[in-house]
């Protein structure tokens, strides 16, 4: 069995600790954030240049080798704008949570150690990670919030801002210049049936 990257006893912060094991049995199970955090191991597989992490229910129907050759950004992923309440402003968050059903990462041991330390610290609540307004939402305690926080924290610290958009053809989020994440087109990668996607498909702006 693959060991848990962060067992429950190592998470500090009262609120984070309770949420980390909410719905868990005596040991981690599939409905538990403690086991969901297994995806973070992908960031630590530094023997590889790129690692693809995906949920077991993802159906791959096209090749995506171009993502494995991308060398500019450390993370390639889609945002989960539905968990941002479809707010394409910074009113609710500075950066949305990602959809962790499919993401590609350039593994790096330093990044991995920093993410594990962040989760263990447990400074997470309605203000997101470390009151950054990044990472608050379902799954935000683990990779759905840790990834956007980690790969945008330097940009936010520099005062750079994101311009949010639905991430469909011709209407993509404009990331802060120093962000280490590339935002993927939601009509191509980790596709979920949403009203925005249906409208883009109906208008001919997107093909599925």
PDB file of C-alpha atoms in Angstrom, residues 12-118:
ATOM      1  CA  UNK A  12      -2.415  21.073  13.158  1.00  0.00           C
ATOM      2  CA  UNK A  13      -5.036  23.784  13.351  1.00  0.00           C
ATOM      3  CA  UNK A  14      -8.278  22.776  15.026  1.00  0.00           C
ATOM      4  CA  UNK A  15     -10.557  23.477  12.070  1.00  0.00           C
ATOM      5  CA  UNK A  16      -8.247  21.900   9.491  1.00  0.00           C
ATOM      6  CA  UNK A  17      -7.747  18.845  11.660  1.00  0.00           C
ATOM      7  CA  UNK A  18     -11.504  18.257  11.980  1.00  0.00           C
ATOM      8  CA  UNK A  19     -12.145  18.728   8.267  1.00  0.00           C
ATOM      9  CA  UNK A  20      -9.230  16.479   7.327  1.00  0.00           C
ATOM     10  CA  UNK A  21     -10.889  13.455   8.915  1.00  0.00           C
ATOM     11  CA  UNK A  22     -14.561  14.388   8.419  1.00  0.00           C
ATOM     12  CA  UNK A  23     -16.368  11.315   7.125  1.00  0.00           C
ATOM     13  CA  UNK A  24     -13.347   9.078   7.672  1.00  0.00           C
ATOM     14  CA  UNK A  25     -13.512   5.684   9.273  1.00  0.00           C
ATOM     15  CA  UNK A  26     -10.937   4.586  11.829  1.00  0.00           C
ATOM     16  CA  UNK A  27      -8.503   4.549   8.930  1.00  0.00           C
ATOM     17  CA  UNK A  28      -8.464   6.562   5.698  1.00  0.00           C
ATOM     18  CA  UNK A  29     -11.009   5.624   3.029  1.00  0.00           C
ATOM     19  CA  UNK A  30     -11.976   6.928  -0.398  1.00  0.00           C
ATOM     20  CA  UNK A  31     -14.426   9.490   1.008  1.00  0.00           C
ATOM     21  CA  UNK A  32     -11.820  11.078   3.222  1.00  0.00           C
ATOM     22  CA  UNK A  33      -9.490  14.031   2.612  1.00  0.00           C
ATOM     23  CA  UNK A  34      -6.755  12.091   4.398  1.00  0.00           C
ATOM     24  CA  UNK A  35      -6.746   9.560   1.536  1.00  0.00           C
ATOM     25  CA  UNK A  36      -7.513  12.164  -1.156  1.00  0.00           C
ATOM     26  CA  UNK A  37      -4.177  13.764  -0.305  1.00  0.00           C
ATOM     27  CA  UNK A  38      -2.451  10.712  -1.826  1.00  0.00           C
ATOM     28  CA  UNK A  39      -2.469  12.655  -5.104  1.00  0.00           C
ATOM     29  CA  UNK A  40       0.188  14.956  -3.665  1.00  0.00           C
ATOM     30  CA  UNK A  41       2.735  12.160  -4.072  1.00  0.00           C
ATOM     31  CA  UNK A  42       2.738  13.052  -7.768  1.00  0.00           C
ATOM     32  CA  UNK A  43       4.583  16.275  -6.973  1.00  0.00           C
ATOM     33  CA  UNK A  44       7.361  14.310  -5.273  1.00  0.00           C
ATOM     34  CA  UNK A  45       8.137  11.864  -8.105  1.00  0.00           C
ATOM     35  CA  UNK A  46      11.219  13.833  -9.090  1.00  0.00           C
ATOM     36  CA  UNK A  47      12.694  10.970 -11.140  1.00  0.00           C
ATOM     37  CA  UNK A  48      10.213  11.981 -13.857  1.00  0.00           C
ATOM     38  CA  UNK A  49      10.102  15.205 -15.871  1.00  0.00           C
ATOM     39  CA  UNK A  50       6.284  15.271 -15.924  1.00  0.00           C
ATOM     40  CA  UNK A  51       3.673  13.348 -13.964  1.00  0.00           C
ATOM     41  CA  UNK A  52      -0.007  13.037 -14.887  1.00  0.00           C
ATOM     42  CA  UNK A  53      -2.403  12.743 -11.955  1.00  0.00           C
ATOM     43  CA  UNK A  54      -6.023  11.836 -12.596  1.00  0.00           C
ATOM     44  CA  UNK A  55      -9.065  10.469 -10.819  1.00  0.00           C
ATOM     45  CA  UNK A  56     -10.111   6.874 -11.457  1.00  0.00           C
ATOM     46  CA  UNK A  57     -13.359   8.014 -13.101  1.00  0.00           C
ATOM     47  CA  UNK A  58     -11.665  10.161 -15.766  1.00  0.00           C
ATOM     48  CA  UNK A  59     -12.120   8.871 -19.326  1.00  0.00           C
ATOM     49  CA  UNK A  60      -9.208   9.764 -21.611  1.00  0.00           C
ATOM     50  CA  UNK A  61     -10.406   9.984 -25.227  1.00  0.00           C
ATOM     51  CA  UNK A  62      -7.618  12.018 -26.861  1.00  0.00           C
ATOM     52  CA  UNK A  63      -3.850  12.038 -26.605  1.00  0.00           C
ATOM     53  CA  UNK A  64      -2.318  14.913 -24.640  1.00  0.00           C
ATOM     54  CA  UNK A  65       1.398  14.525 -25.296  1.00  0.00           C
ATOM     55  CA  UNK A  66       1.772  18.289 -25.795  1.00  0.00           C
ATOM     56  CA  UNK A  67       1.205  18.775 -22.078  1.00  0.00           C
ATOM     57  CA  UNK A  68       4.107  16.466 -21.281  1.00  0.00           C
ATOM     58  CA  UNK A  69       6.435  18.589 -23.409  1.00  0.00           C
ATOM     59  CA  UNK A  70       5.405  21.904 -21.849  1.00  0.00           C
ATOM     60  CA  UNK A  71       8.442  23.380 -20.112  1.00  0.00           C
ATOM     61  CA  UNK A  72       7.381  26.854 -18.936  1.00  0.00           C
ATOM     62  CA  UNK A  73       4.978  26.192 -16.073  1.00  0.00           C
ATOM     63  CA  UNK A  74       5.263  23.695 -13.220  1.00  0.00           C
ATOM     64  CA  UNK A  75       1.536  22.889 -13.061  1.00  0.00           C
ATOM     65  CA  UNK A  76      -1.029  22.498 -15.821  1.00  0.00           C
ATOM     66  CA  UNK A  77      -4.611  22.207 -14.599  1.00  0.00           C
ATOM     67  CA  UNK A  78      -8.172  23.486 -14.882  1.00  0.00           C
ATOM     68  CA  UNK A  79      -9.921  25.732 -12.385  1.00  0.00           C
ATOM     69  CA  UNK A  80     -13.170  24.634 -10.774  1.00  0.00           C
ATOM     70  CA  UNK A  81     -15.116  27.861 -11.252  1.00  0.00           C
ATOM     71  CA  UNK A  82     -18.290  26.229  -9.949  1.00  0.00           C
ATOM     72  CA  UNK A  83     -16.670  26.054  -6.512  1.00  0.00           C
ATOM     73  CA  UNK A  84     -15.846  29.748  -6.926  1.00  0.00           C
ATOM     74  CA  UNK A  85     -19.604  30.351  -7.292  1.00  0.00           C
ATOM     75  CA  UNK A  86     -19.060  31.354 -10.916  1.00  0.00           C
ATOM     76  CA  UNK A  87     -17.577  34.595  -9.633  1.00  0.00           C
ATOM     77  CA  UNK A  88     -15.146  35.800 -12.280  1.00  0.00           C
ATOM     78  CA  UNK A  89     -13.892  38.527  -9.968  1.00  0.00           C
ATOM     79  CA  UNK A  90     -11.647  38.502  -6.917  1.00  0.00           C
ATOM     80  CA  UNK A  91     -14.591  39.202  -4.640  1.00  0.00           C
ATOM     81  CA  UNK A  92     -14.690  35.636  -3.296  1.00  0.00           C
ATOM     82  CA  UNK A  93     -11.145  34.460  -3.954  1.00  0.00           C
ATOM     83  CA  UNK A  94      -7.884  35.659  -5.414  1.00  0.00           C
ATOM     84  CA  UNK A  95      -7.419  32.334  -7.203  1.00  0.00           C
ATOM     85  CA  UNK A  96     -10.059  29.593  -7.653  1.00  0.00           C
ATOM     86  CA  UNK A  97      -9.530  26.035  -6.491  1.00  0.00           C
ATOM     87  CA  UNK A  98      -8.396  23.613  -9.180  1.00  0.00           C
ATOM     88  CA  UNK A  99     -10.218  20.547 -10.390  1.00  0.00           C
ATOM     89  CA  UNK A 100      -7.900  17.779  -9.242  1.00  0.00           C
ATOM     90  CA  UNK A 101      -9.492  15.179 -11.515  1.00  0.00           C
ATOM     91  CA  UNK A 102      -6.718  15.777 -14.075  1.00  0.00           C
ATOM     92  CA  UNK A 103      -3.485  17.706 -13.708  1.00  0.00           C
ATOM     93  CA  UNK A 104       0.069  17.585 -14.982  1.00  0.00           C
ATOM     94  CA  UNK A 105       3.001  18.586 -12.822  1.00  0.00           C
ATOM     95  CA  UNK A 106       6.755  18.961 -13.102  1.00  0.00           C
ATOM     96  CA  UNK A 107       7.779  17.051  -9.958  1.00  0.00           C
ATOM     97  CA  UNK A 108      10.098  18.822  -7.570  1.00  0.00           C
ATOM     98  CA  UNK A 109      11.093  17.670  -4.095  1.00  0.00           C
ATOM     99  CA  UNK A 110      11.224  21.217  -2.739  1.00  0.00           C
ATOM    100  CA  UNK A 111       7.678  21.903  -3.927  1.00  0.00           C
ATOM    101  CA  UNK A 112       6.528  18.601  -2.435  1.00  0.00           C
ATOM    102  CA  UNK A 113       8.107  19.274   0.956  1.00  0.00           C
ATOM    103  CA  UNK A 114       6.587  22.770   1.070  1.00  0.00           C
ATOM    104  CA  UNK A 115       3.111  21.413   0.271  1.00  0.00           C
ATOM    105  CA  UNK A 116       3.379  18.747   2.945  1.00  0.00           C
ATOM    106  CA  UNK A 117       4.564  21.339   5.470  1.00  0.00           C
ATOM    107  CA  UNK A 118       1.629  23.583   4.514  1.00  0.00           C
TER     108      UNK A 118
END
